[in-house]
mmCIF file of C-alpha atoms in Angstrom:
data_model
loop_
_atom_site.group_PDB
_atom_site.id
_atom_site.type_symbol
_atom_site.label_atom_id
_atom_site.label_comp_id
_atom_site.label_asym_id
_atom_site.label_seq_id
_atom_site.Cartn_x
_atom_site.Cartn_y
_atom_site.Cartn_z
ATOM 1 C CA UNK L 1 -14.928 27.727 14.378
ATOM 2 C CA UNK L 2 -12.211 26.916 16.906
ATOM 3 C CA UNK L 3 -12.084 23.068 16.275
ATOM 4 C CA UNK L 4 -11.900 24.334 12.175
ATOM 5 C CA UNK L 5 -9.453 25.981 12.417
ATOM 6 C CA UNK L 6 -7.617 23.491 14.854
ATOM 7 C CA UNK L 7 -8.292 21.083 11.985
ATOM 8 C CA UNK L 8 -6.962 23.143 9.877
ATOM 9 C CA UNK L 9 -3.579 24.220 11.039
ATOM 10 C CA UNK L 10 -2.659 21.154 12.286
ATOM 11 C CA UNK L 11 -4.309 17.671 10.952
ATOM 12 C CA UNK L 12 -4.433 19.357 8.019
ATOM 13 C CA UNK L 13 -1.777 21.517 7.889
ATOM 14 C CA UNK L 14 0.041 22.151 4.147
ATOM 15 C CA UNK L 15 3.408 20.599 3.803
ATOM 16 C CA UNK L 16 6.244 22.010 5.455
ATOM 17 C CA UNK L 17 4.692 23.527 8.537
ATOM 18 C CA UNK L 18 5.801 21.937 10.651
ATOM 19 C CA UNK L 19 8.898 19.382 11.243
ATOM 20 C CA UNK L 20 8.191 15.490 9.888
ATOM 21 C CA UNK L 21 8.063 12.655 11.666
ATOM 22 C CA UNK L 22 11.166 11.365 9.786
ATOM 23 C CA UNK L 23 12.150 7.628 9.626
ATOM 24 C CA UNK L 24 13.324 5.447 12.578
ATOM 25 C CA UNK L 25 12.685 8.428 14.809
ATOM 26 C CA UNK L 26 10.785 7.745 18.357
ATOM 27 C CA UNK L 27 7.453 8.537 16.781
ATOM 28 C CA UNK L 28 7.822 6.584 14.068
ATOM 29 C CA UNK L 29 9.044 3.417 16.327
ATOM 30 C CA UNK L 30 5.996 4.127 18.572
ATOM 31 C CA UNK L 31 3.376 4.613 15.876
ATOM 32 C CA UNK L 32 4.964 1.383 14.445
ATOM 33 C CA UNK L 33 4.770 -0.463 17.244
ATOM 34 C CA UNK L 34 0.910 0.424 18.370
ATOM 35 C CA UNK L 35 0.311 -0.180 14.923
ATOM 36 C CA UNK L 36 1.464 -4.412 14.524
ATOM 37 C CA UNK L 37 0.070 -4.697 18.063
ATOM 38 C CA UNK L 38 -3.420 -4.187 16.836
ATOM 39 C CA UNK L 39 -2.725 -6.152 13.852
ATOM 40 C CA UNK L 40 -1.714 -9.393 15.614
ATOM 41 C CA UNK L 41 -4.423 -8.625 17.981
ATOM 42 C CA UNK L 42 -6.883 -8.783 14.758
ATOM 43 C CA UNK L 43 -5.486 -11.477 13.521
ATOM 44 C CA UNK L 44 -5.495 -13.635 16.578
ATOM 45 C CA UNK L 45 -9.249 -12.916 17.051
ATOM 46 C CA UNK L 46 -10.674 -13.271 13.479
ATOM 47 C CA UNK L 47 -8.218 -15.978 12.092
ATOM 48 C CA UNK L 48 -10.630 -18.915 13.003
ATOM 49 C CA UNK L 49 -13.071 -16.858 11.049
ATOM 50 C CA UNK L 50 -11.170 -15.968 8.112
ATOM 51 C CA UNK L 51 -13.959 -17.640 5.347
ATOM 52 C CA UNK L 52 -14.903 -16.348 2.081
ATOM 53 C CA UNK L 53 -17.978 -14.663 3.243
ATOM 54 C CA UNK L 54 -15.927 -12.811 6.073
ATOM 55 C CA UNK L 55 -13.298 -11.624 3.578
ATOM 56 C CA UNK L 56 -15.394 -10.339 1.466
ATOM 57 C CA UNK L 57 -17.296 -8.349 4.002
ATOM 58 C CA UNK L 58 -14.376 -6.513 5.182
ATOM 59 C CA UNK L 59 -12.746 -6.144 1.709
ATOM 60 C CA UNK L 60 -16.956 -4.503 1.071
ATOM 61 C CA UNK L 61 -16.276 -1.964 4.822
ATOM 62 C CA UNK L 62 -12.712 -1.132 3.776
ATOM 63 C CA UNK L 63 -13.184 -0.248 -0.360
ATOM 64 C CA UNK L 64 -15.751 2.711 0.387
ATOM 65 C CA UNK L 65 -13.366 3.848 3.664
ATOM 66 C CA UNK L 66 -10.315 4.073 2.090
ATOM 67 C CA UNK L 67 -11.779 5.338 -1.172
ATOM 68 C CA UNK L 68 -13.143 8.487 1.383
ATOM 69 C CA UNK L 69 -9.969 9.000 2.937
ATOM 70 C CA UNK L 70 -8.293 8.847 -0.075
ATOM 71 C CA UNK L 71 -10.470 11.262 -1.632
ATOM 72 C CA UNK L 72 -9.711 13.541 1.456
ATOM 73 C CA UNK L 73 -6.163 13.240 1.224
ATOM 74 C CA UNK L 74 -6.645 14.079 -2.566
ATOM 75 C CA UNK L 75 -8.388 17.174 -1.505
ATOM 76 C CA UNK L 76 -5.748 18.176 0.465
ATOM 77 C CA UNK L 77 -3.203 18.511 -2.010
ATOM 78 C CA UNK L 78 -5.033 20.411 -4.083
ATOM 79 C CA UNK L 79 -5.982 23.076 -1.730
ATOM 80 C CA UNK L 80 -2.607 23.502 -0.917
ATOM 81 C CA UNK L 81 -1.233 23.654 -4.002
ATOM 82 C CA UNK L 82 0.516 20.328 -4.887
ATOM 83 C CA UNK L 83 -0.687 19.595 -8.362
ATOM 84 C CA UNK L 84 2.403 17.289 -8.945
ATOM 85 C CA UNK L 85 0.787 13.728 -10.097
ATOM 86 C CA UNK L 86 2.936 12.498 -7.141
ATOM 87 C CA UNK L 87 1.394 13.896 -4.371
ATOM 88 C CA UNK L 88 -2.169 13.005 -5.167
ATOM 89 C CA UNK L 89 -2.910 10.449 -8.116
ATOM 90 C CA UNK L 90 -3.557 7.428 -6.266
ATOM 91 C CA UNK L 91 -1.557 4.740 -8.041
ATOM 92 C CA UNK L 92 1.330 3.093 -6.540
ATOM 93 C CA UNK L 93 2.055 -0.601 -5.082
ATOM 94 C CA UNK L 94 0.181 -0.172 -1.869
ATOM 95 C CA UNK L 95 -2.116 1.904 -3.700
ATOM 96 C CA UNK L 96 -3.570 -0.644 -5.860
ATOM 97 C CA UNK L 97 -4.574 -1.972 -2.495
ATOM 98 C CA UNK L 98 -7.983 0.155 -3.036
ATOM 99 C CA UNK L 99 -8.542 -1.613 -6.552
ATOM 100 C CA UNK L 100 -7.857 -4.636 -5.064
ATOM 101 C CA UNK L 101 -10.466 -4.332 -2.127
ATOM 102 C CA UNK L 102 -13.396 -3.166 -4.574
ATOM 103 C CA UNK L 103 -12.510 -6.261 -7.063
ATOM 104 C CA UNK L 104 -12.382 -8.378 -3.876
ATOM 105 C CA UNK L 105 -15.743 -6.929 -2.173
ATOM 106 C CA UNK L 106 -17.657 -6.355 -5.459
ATOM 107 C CA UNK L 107 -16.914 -8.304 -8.187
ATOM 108 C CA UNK L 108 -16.676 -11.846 -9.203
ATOM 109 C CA UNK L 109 -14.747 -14.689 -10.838
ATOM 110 C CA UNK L 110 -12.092 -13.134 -12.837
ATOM 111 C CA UNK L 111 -12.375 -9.697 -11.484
ATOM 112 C CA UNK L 112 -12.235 -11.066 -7.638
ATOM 113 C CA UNK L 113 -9.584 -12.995 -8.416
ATOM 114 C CA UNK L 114 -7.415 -10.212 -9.447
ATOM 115 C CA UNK L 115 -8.332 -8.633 -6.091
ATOM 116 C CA UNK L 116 -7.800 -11.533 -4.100
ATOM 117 C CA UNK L 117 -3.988 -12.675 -5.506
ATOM 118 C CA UNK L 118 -2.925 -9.139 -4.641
ATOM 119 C CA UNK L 119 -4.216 -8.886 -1.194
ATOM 120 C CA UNK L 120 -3.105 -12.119 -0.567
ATOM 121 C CA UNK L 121 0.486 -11.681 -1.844
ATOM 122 C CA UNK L 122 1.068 -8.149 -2.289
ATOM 123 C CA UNK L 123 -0.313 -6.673 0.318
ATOM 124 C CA UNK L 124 1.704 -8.281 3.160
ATOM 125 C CA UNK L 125 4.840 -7.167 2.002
ATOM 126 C CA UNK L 126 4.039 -3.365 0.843
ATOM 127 C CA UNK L 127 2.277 -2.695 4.286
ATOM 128 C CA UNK L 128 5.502 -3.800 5.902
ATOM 129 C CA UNK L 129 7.505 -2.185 3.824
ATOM 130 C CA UNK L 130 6.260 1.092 4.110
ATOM 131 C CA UNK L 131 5.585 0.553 8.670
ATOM 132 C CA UNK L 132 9.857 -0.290 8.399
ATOM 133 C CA UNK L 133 10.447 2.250 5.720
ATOM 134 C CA UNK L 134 7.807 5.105 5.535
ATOM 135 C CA UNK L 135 9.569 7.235 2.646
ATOM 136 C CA UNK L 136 6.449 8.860 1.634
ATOM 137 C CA UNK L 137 4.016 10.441 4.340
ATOM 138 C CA UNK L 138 6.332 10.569 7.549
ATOM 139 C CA UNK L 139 9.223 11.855 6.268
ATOM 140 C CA UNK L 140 6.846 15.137 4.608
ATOM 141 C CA UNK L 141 4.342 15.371 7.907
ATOM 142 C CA UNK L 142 4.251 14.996 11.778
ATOM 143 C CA UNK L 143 3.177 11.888 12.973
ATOM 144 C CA UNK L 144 0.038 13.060 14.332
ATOM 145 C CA UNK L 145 -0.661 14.521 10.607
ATOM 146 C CA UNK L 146 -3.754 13.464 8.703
ATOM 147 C CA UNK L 147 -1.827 11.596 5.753
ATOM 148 C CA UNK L 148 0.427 10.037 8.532
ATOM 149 C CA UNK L 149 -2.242 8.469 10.206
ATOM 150 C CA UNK L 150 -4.201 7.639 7.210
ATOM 151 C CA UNK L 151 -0.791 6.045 6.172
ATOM 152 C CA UNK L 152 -0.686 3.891 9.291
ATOM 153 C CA UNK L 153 -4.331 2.817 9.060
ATOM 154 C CA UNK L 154 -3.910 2.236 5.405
ATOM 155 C CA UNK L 155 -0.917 -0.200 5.554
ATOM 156 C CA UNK L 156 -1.873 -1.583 8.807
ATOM 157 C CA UNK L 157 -5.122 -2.885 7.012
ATOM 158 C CA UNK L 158 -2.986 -4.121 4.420
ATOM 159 C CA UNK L 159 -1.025 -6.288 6.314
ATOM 160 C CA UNK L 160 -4.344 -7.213 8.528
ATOM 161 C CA UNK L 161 -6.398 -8.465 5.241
ATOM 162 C CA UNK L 162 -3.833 -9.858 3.061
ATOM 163 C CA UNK L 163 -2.508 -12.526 6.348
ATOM 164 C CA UNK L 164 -6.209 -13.413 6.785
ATOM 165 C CA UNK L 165 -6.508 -13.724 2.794
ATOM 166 C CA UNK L 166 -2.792 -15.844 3.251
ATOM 167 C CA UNK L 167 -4.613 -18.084 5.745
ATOM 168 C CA UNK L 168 -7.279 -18.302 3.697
ATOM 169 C CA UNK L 169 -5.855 -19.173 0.825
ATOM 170 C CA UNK L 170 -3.900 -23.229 0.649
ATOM 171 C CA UNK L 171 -1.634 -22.337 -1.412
ATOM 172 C CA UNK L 172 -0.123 -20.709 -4.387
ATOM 173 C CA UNK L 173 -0.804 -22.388 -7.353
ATOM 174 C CA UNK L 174 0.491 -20.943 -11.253
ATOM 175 C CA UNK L 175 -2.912 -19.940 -12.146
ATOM 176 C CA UNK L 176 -3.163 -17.846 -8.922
ATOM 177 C CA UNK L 177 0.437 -16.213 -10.200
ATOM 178 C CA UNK L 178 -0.115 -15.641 -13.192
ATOM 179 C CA UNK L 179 -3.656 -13.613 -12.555
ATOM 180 C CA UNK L 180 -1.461 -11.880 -10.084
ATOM 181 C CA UNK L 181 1.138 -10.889 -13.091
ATOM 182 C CA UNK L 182 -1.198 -9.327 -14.968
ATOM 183 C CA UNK L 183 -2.599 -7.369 -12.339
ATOM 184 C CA UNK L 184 0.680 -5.832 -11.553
ATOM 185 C CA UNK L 185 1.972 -5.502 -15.226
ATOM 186 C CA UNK L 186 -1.469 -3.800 -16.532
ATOM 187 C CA UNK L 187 -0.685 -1.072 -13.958
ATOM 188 C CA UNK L 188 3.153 -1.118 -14.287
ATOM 189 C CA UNK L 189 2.833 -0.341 -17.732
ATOM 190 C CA UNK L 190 0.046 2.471 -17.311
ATOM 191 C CA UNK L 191 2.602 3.798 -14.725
ATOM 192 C CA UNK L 192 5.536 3.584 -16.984
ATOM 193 C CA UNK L 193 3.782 5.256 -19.523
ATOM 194 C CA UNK L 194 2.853 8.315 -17.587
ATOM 195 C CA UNK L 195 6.441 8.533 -16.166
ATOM 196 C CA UNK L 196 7.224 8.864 -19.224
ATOM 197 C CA UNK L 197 4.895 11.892 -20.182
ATOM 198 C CA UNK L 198 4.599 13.823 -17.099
ATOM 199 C CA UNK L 199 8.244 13.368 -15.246
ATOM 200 C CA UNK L 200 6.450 11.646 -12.614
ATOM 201 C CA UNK L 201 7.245 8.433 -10.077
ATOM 202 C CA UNK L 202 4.261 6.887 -10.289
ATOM 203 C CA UNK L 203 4.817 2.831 -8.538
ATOM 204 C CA UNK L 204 8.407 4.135 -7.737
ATOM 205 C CA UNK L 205 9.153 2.439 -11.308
ATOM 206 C CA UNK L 206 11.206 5.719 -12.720
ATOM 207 C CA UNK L 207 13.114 6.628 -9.532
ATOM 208 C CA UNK L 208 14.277 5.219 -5.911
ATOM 209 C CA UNK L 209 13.240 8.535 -4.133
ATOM 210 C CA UNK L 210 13.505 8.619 -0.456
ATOM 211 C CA UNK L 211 14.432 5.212 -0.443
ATOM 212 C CA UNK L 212 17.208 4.597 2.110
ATOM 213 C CA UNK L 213 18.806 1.892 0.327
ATOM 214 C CA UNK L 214 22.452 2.671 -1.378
ATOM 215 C CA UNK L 215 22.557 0.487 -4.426
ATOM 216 C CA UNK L 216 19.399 1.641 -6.054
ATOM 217 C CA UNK L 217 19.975 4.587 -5.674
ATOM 218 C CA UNK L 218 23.373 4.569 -7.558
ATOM 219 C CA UNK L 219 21.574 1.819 -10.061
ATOM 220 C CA UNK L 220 19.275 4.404 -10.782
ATOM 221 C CA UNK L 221 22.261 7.097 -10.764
ATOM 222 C CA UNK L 222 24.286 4.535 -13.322
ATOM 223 C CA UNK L 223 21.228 3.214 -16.074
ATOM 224 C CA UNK L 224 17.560 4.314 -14.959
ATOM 225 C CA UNK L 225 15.880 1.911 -16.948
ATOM 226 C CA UNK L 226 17.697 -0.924 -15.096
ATOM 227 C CA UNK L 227 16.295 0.458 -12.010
ATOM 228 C CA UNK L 228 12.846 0.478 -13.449
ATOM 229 C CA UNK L 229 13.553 -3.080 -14.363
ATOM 230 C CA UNK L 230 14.748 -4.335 -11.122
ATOM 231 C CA UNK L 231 11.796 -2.805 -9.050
ATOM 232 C CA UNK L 232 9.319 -4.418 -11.712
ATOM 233 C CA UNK L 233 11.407 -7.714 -11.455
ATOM 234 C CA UNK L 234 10.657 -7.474 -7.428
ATOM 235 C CA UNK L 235 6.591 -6.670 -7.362
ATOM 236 C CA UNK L 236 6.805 -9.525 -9.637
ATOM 237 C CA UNK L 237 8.774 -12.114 -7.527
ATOM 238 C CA UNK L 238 6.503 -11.089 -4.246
ATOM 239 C CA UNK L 239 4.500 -13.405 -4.568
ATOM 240 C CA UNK L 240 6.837 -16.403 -5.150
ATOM 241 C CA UNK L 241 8.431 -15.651 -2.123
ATOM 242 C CA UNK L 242 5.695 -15.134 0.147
ATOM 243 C CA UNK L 243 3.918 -18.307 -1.159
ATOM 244 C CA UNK L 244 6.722 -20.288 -0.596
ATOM 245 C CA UNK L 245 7.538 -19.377 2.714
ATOM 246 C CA UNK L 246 4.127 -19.555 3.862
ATOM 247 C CA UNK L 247 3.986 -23.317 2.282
ATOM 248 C CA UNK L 248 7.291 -23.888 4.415
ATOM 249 C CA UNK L 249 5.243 -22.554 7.621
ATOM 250 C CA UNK L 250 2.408 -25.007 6.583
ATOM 251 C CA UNK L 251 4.229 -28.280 6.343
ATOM 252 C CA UNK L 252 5.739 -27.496 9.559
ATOM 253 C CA UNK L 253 2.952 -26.627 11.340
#
């Protein structure tokens, strides 16, 4: 009964309770920190390992996991209240991260491969972006929250399975990009299309948010749709960037 309602009023306490963890705030360095120390950690230990048969195994673990927490986290909003499609329909950047690790872990040829581009070259960059710039979880909940540490576990996997999928992987070739494309602009346009009916931010594609980050916010402020534009125009470009740097890193090495 105790430990319930322990649970309760604090790992699972509605939003607003109690102060958040904010954004470049001790806590958040800390968490931060811990966090990309087990990462390289992981990496270090299961990079000589990283095969198609291991990938696959932990893209099988983590798909039923996260789908679980998720659903938790889901749960959670509802009890309390927030109905908004924002606060508990599973569909953003980092969020396609669970489609990814089913397609990955339980499909084949065409379906995998969706999977596989985005881990690879997604997924690096979202988890990072969100462990330097957490505008969604820690700045609504403590750090020692439920959907704080379900953030950190969720992007630190991210960034865990997409650099063993990037070592994996030789290289980036056009067919690999363009599967990639049409991963992200099948969901894009589902997202647009419910922004468009409900009022809601799905993928960050209608509005900037909490994001820190002056001139999109006042591109948004100026023409929205350019702002939708220029954050489709990025998740596109991802993995351009990240597959030529890491072919830089490669011929150097």
């Amino acid at each position: 009964m105790l430990k319930s309602l322990v649970l309760g009023n604090y790992l699972f306490a509605p939003n607003g309770r109690f102060e958040p963890c904010g954004m470049f705030t001790a806590p958040h360095i800390i968490a931060v920190f811990i966090c990309f120390l087990i990462i390289i950690t992981s990496i270090i230990i299961l990079k000589r390992k990283a095969n198609e048969k291991l990938l696959k195994l932990l893209c099988k673990i983590s798909a039923p996991l996260l789908t679980v927490l998720e659903l938790m986290k889901m749960t959670h909003s509802f009890i309390n209240g927030d109905l908004n499609l924002d606060a508990w329909f599973p569909l953003s950047f980092c969020g396609l991260f669970i489609v990814a690790v089913w397609l990955s872990g339980y499909s084949h040829s065409r379906l995998k491969n969706f999977g596989d581009v985005f881990i690879a070259y997604g997924c690096p960059v979202g988890g990072i972006t969100f462990m330097i710039l957490p505008t969604t979880s820690l700045m609504s909940y403590p750090i020692w929250h439920y959907f704080s540490l379900y953030s950190l576990l969720f992007h630190s996997l991210m960034i865990l399975l997409g650099v063993l999928f990037l070592i994996y992987e030789e290289r980036l070739t056009r067919k690999r990009y363009l599967t990639y494309i049409e991963f992200i602009v099948f969901f894009s346009v589902i997202s647009i299309t419910m922004n468009a009916i409900w009022g809601c931010n799905i993928m960050n594609l209608r509005e900037p948010y909490n994001i820190p980050i002056a001139f999109m916010q006042n591109m948004f402020s100026a023409f929205p749709p350019l702002y939708t534009a220029f954050v489709l125009t990025g998740y596109l470009l991802i993995p351009a960037v990240i597959g030529g740097l890491c072919g830089k890193i490669r011929k150097t090495a």
